[in-house]
C-alpha cells in the first residue's frame, strides 16, 4: 500500500529505553528519516539513515533498518521527560523529486 | 539564517473568506512544500514546488492555490475558506535530489480556524 505505518502511542518510564517502530512501503527508498514534533512546534529532524546501512547510532539514538521486512525503528536510550513528543517516520522514494512520505506519528509519553 | 518562516502564526476566518499563508526560506532550497496536519491523520501534502515557476499538486490540493515566483517564497492561498480547512499548516523546504540533502526543514506552522 501507499501508507507508512506507525503505532500511535507509546508510554515509558523515565530512564527506560523507548523503541518506536515504522513500516515503510517502497523497498527502493533511499533515505529514511525520523522527525520529532514537540507541542505547538514544527517538525525537527532527529536523524536519518541511508538504505545501504543496517544501523546508525547518534548519542542516545539508535536507528535500525531491516530492508527485507521494510521495517525501521528508533531506539531512545535513557528516555527523559523532555523526549515526550510525536515522532514521525518518513521515507524518500525518489519517484517524485524531493517528496517525502510521512507516517501518522507516534505520541511518546515519558512518565517521571 | 532564519530557516523557514511562516506568517501568521494564528488565524481565524469565517466561512467563505479568502486568505494567503506566507512561507519564506533563506537557504536557497529548490524544493518547497505545504502540508496540513490534522489529529490522527499525520501530515498530508497539499502542494509542492521544485523550483521557481514550477508547482504541482499533492494529496489534498482542493481549495488551495500556490505559486512560486521566487526561490525564497511559496505562499498558499485559501480561495473560499471552509470549516474542513481548520488545521495546522506547515511549510517545508529542502535541496533536491542530493541524497542526504533531501532533508526537509519545517517552519513553525500556522494554526488556522475556520468558523
GROMACS .gro file of C-alpha atoms in nm:
model
  227
    1UNK     CA    1   0.000   0.000   0.000
    2UNK     CA    2   0.087   0.368  -0.002
    3UNK     CA    3   0.094   0.425   0.372
    4UNK     CA    4   0.388   0.447   0.605
    5UNK     CA    5   0.267   0.275   0.922
    6UNK     CA    6   0.345   0.360   1.283
    7UNK     CA    7   0.178   0.274   1.611
    8UNK     CA    8   0.003   0.579   1.752
    9UNK     CA    9   0.105   0.574   2.118
   10UNK     CA   10   0.394   0.466   2.339
   11UNK     CA   11   0.440   0.523   2.713
   12UNK     CA   12   0.762   0.461   2.903
   13UNK     CA   13   0.914   0.542   3.243
   14UNK     CA   14   1.192   0.796   3.268
   15UNK     CA   15   1.528   0.622   3.238
   16UNK     CA   16   1.395   0.329   3.035
   17UNK     CA   17   1.461   0.279   2.666
   18UNK     CA   18   1.193   0.365   2.409
   19UNK     CA   19   1.154   0.184   2.079
   20UNK     CA   20   0.937   0.339   1.811
   21UNK     CA   21   0.862   0.123   1.509
   22UNK     CA   22   0.776   0.206   1.149
   23UNK     CA   23   0.692   0.003   0.841
   24UNK     CA   24   0.757   0.174   0.512
   25UNK     CA   25   0.634   0.090   0.168
   26UNK     CA   26   0.898   0.113  -0.102
   27UNK     CA   27   1.190  -0.127  -0.095
   28UNK     CA   28   1.382   0.111  -0.324
   29UNK     CA   29   1.352   0.406  -0.086
   30UNK     CA   30   1.697   0.558  -0.050
   31UNK     CA   31   1.668   0.758   0.271
   32UNK     CA   32   1.454   0.710   0.580
   33UNK     CA   33   1.405   0.982   0.836
   34UNK     CA   34   1.292   1.035   1.192
   35UNK     CA   35   1.138   1.371   1.284
   36UNK     CA   36   1.034   1.494   1.628
   37UNK     CA   37   0.747   1.735   1.694
   38UNK     CA   38   0.711   1.898   2.032
   39UNK     CA   39   0.376   2.052   2.134
   40UNK     CA   40   0.294   2.362   1.934
   41UNK     CA   41   0.608   2.338   1.723
   42UNK     CA   42   0.712   2.234   1.374
   43UNK     CA   43   0.895   1.914   1.285
   44UNK     CA   44   1.261   1.883   1.374
   45UNK     CA   45   1.487   1.634   1.200
   46UNK     CA   46   1.632   1.387   1.453
   47UNK     CA   47   1.827   1.153   1.232
   48UNK     CA   48   1.821   0.971   0.901
   49UNK     CA   49   1.963   0.650   0.760
   50UNK     CA   50   2.073   0.562   0.410
   51UNK     CA   51   1.926   0.243   0.269
   52UNK     CA   52   2.260   0.063   0.242
   53UNK     CA   53   2.305   0.083   0.620
   54UNK     CA   54   2.165  -0.152   0.884
   55UNK     CA   55   2.223   0.067   1.184
   56UNK     CA   56   2.310   0.422   1.275
   57UNK     CA   57   2.392   0.548   1.621
   58UNK     CA   58   2.387   0.910   1.729
   59UNK     CA   59   2.434   0.965   2.105
   60UNK     CA   60   2.116   0.832   2.270
   61UNK     CA   61   1.952   0.749   1.938
   62UNK     CA   62   1.989   0.420   1.750
   63UNK     CA   63   1.821   0.360   1.418
   64UNK     CA   64   1.780   0.005   1.291
   65UNK     CA   65   1.683  -0.074   0.934
   66UNK     CA   66   1.557  -0.412   0.811
   67UNK     CA   67   1.525  -0.375   0.435
   68UNK     CA   68   1.388  -0.724   0.384
   69UNK     CA   69   1.089  -0.652   0.607
   70UNK     CA   70   1.081  -0.277   0.524
   71UNK     CA   71   1.099  -0.207   0.895
   72UNK     CA   72   1.260   0.091   1.062
   73UNK     CA   73   1.297   0.152   1.434
   74UNK     CA   74   1.417   0.434   1.655
   75UNK     CA   75   1.556   0.348   1.997
   76UNK     CA   76   1.599   0.625   2.252
   77UNK     CA   77   1.823   0.523   2.541
   78UNK     CA   78   1.771   0.664   2.892
   79UNK     CA   79   1.447   0.833   2.790
   80UNK     CA   80   1.381   1.167   2.958
   81UNK     CA   81   1.061   1.365   3.013
   82UNK     CA   82   1.192   1.613   2.753
   83UNK     CA   83   1.169   1.334   2.495
   84UNK     CA   84   0.789   1.341   2.521
   85UNK     CA   85   0.675   1.438   2.171
   86UNK     CA   86   0.532   1.299   1.849
   87UNK     CA   87   0.782   1.107   1.637
   88UNK     CA   88   0.733   1.078   1.261
   89UNK     CA   89   0.891   0.827   1.030
   90UNK     CA   90   0.935   0.938   0.666
   91UNK     CA   91   1.069   0.777   0.351
   92UNK     CA   92   1.220   0.925   0.037
   93UNK     CA   93   1.107   0.707  -0.252
   94UNK     CA   94   1.273   0.906  -0.529
   95UNK     CA   95   0.979   0.863  -0.765
   96UNK     CA   96   0.882   1.227  -0.717
   97UNK     CA   97   1.182   1.453  -0.678
   98UNK     CA   98   1.209   1.596  -0.329
   99UNK     CA   99   0.894   1.442  -0.190
  100UNK     CA  100   0.888   1.265   0.148
  101UNK     CA  101   0.611   1.029   0.263
  102UNK     CA  102   0.525   1.050   0.632
  103UNK     CA  103   0.369   0.814   0.879
  104UNK     CA  104   0.095   0.937   1.112
  105UNK     CA  105   0.330   0.982   1.404
  106UNK     CA  106   0.382   0.807   1.738
  107UNK     CA  107   0.296   1.001   2.053
  108UNK     CA  108   0.567   0.920   2.309
  109UNK     CA  109   0.478   0.994   2.672
  110UNK     CA  110   0.753   0.968   2.933
  111UNK     CA  111   0.640   0.929   3.295
  112UNK     CA  112   0.865   1.051   3.580
  113UNK     CA  113   1.995   3.204   0.871
  114UNK     CA  114   1.630   3.234   0.967
  115UNK     CA  115   1.547   2.895   0.808
  116UNK     CA  116   1.181   2.853   0.714
  117UNK     CA  117   0.948   3.126   0.836
  118UNK     CA  118   0.569   3.131   0.827
  119UNK     CA  119   0.316   3.404   0.889
  120UNK     CA  120   0.075   3.441   1.052
  121UNK     CA  121   0.113   3.204   1.350
  122UNK     CA  122  -0.262   3.204   1.420
  123UNK     CA  123  -0.561   3.298   1.208
  124UNK     CA  124  -0.938   3.282   1.247
  125UNK     CA  125  -1.152   3.309   0.936
  126UNK     CA  126  -1.521   3.300   0.860
  127UNK     CA  127  -1.657   3.053   0.606
  128UNK     CA  128  -1.615   3.192   0.257
  129UNK     CA  129  -1.330   3.430   0.335
  130UNK     CA  130  -1.002   3.404   0.147
  131UNK     CA  131  -0.651   3.449   0.276
  132UNK     CA  132  -0.287   3.379   0.199
  133UNK     CA  133  -0.048   3.192   0.426
  134UNK     CA  134   0.307   3.313   0.377
  135UNK     CA  135   0.618   3.096   0.368
  136UNK     CA  136   0.976   3.203   0.307
  137UNK     CA  137   1.315   3.031   0.328
  138UNK     CA  138   1.666   3.173   0.310
  139UNK     CA  139   1.858   2.851   0.242
  140UNK     CA  140   1.838   2.867  -0.139
  141UNK     CA  141   1.634   2.545  -0.144
  142UNK     CA  142   1.479   2.440  -0.472
  143UNK     CA  143   1.205   2.229  -0.317
  144UNK     CA  144   0.922   2.378  -0.110
  145UNK     CA  145   0.600   2.222   0.005
  146UNK     CA  146   0.287   2.276   0.211
  147UNK     CA  147   0.139   2.019   0.449
  148UNK     CA  148  -0.164   2.020   0.669
  149UNK     CA  149  -0.168   1.834   0.997
  150UNK     CA  150  -0.492   1.706   1.146
  151UNK     CA  151  -0.528   1.490   1.459
  152UNK     CA  152  -0.478   1.122   1.379
  153UNK     CA  153  -0.405   1.198   1.013
  154UNK     CA  154  -0.040   1.288   1.029
  155UNK     CA  155   0.095   1.515   0.758
  156UNK     CA  156  -0.080   1.540   0.425
  157UNK     CA  157   0.084   1.709   0.129
  158UNK     CA  158  -0.119   1.991  -0.026
  159UNK     CA  159   0.109   2.135  -0.298
  160UNK     CA  160   0.478   2.137  -0.373
  161UNK     CA  161   0.727   2.314  -0.596
  162UNK     CA  162   1.059   2.200  -0.740
  163UNK     CA  163   1.169   2.549  -0.838
  164UNK     CA  164   1.055   2.898  -0.930
  165UNK     CA  165   0.766   2.881  -1.174
  166UNK     CA  166   0.702   2.509  -1.116
  167UNK     CA  167   0.429   2.376  -0.887
  168UNK     CA  168   0.234   2.054  -0.858
  169UNK     CA  169  -0.046   1.903  -0.656
  170UNK     CA  170  -0.006   1.675  -0.358
  171UNK     CA  171  -0.263   1.451  -0.191
  172UNK     CA  172  -0.516   1.714  -0.080
  173UNK     CA  173  -0.498   2.015  -0.318
  174UNK     CA  174  -0.868   2.105  -0.342
  175UNK     CA  175  -0.949   2.451  -0.210
  176UNK     CA  176  -0.588   2.570  -0.221
  177UNK     CA  177  -0.374   2.753  -0.475
  178UNK     CA  178   0.000   2.811  -0.484
  179UNK     CA  179   0.252   2.998  -0.694
  180UNK     CA  180   0.630   3.022  -0.688
  181UNK     CA  181   0.756   3.342  -0.842
  182UNK     CA  182   1.086   3.342  -0.648
  183UNK     CA  183   1.309   3.074  -0.498
  184UNK     CA  184   1.252   3.213  -0.150
  185UNK     CA  185   0.872   3.241  -0.128
  186UNK     CA  186   0.591   2.989  -0.158
  187UNK     CA  187   0.254   3.134  -0.049
  188UNK     CA  188  -0.056   2.918  -0.001
  189UNK     CA  189  -0.392   3.071  -0.087
  190UNK     CA  190  -0.723   2.958   0.051
  191UNK     CA  191  -0.980   3.059  -0.206
  192UNK     CA  192  -1.302   3.030  -0.004
  193UNK     CA  193  -1.239   2.900   0.346
  194UNK     CA  194  -1.444   2.609   0.478
  195UNK     CA  195  -1.459   2.459   0.831
  196UNK     CA  196  -1.292   2.144   0.691
  197UNK     CA  197  -0.981   2.356   0.634
  198UNK     CA  198  -0.938   2.412   1.007
  199UNK     CA  199  -0.594   2.267   1.061
  200UNK     CA  200  -0.229   2.338   1.130
  201UNK     CA  201  -0.037   2.423   0.815
  202UNK     CA  202   0.334   2.360   0.777
  203UNK     CA  203   0.566   2.481   0.508
  204UNK     CA  204   0.887   2.286   0.440
  205UNK     CA  205   1.187   2.319   0.213
  206UNK     CA  206   1.486   2.113   0.103
  207UNK     CA  207   1.751   2.074  -0.161
  208UNK     CA  208   1.665   1.845  -0.447
  209UNK     CA  209   1.792   1.503  -0.537
  210UNK     CA  210   2.116   1.510  -0.340
  211UNK     CA  211   2.061   1.217  -0.110
  212UNK     CA  212   2.113   1.332   0.245
  213UNK     CA  213   2.043   1.688   0.142
  214UNK     CA  214   1.681   1.586   0.081
  215UNK     CA  215   1.627   1.658   0.449
  216UNK     CA  216   1.319   1.874   0.478
  217UNK     CA  217   1.325   2.172   0.712
  218UNK     CA  218   0.993   2.277   0.857
  219UNK     CA  219   0.851   2.613   0.956
  220UNK     CA  220   0.680   2.664   1.294
  221UNK     CA  221   0.329   2.632   1.147
  222UNK     CA  222   0.014   2.840   1.107
  223UNK     CA  223  -0.286   2.743   1.318
  224UNK     CA  224  -0.599   2.817   1.118
  225UNK     CA  225  -0.957   2.805   1.245
  226UNK     CA  226  -1.249   2.847   1.007
  227UNK     CA  227  -1.580   2.927   1.173
   0.00000   0.00000   0.00000
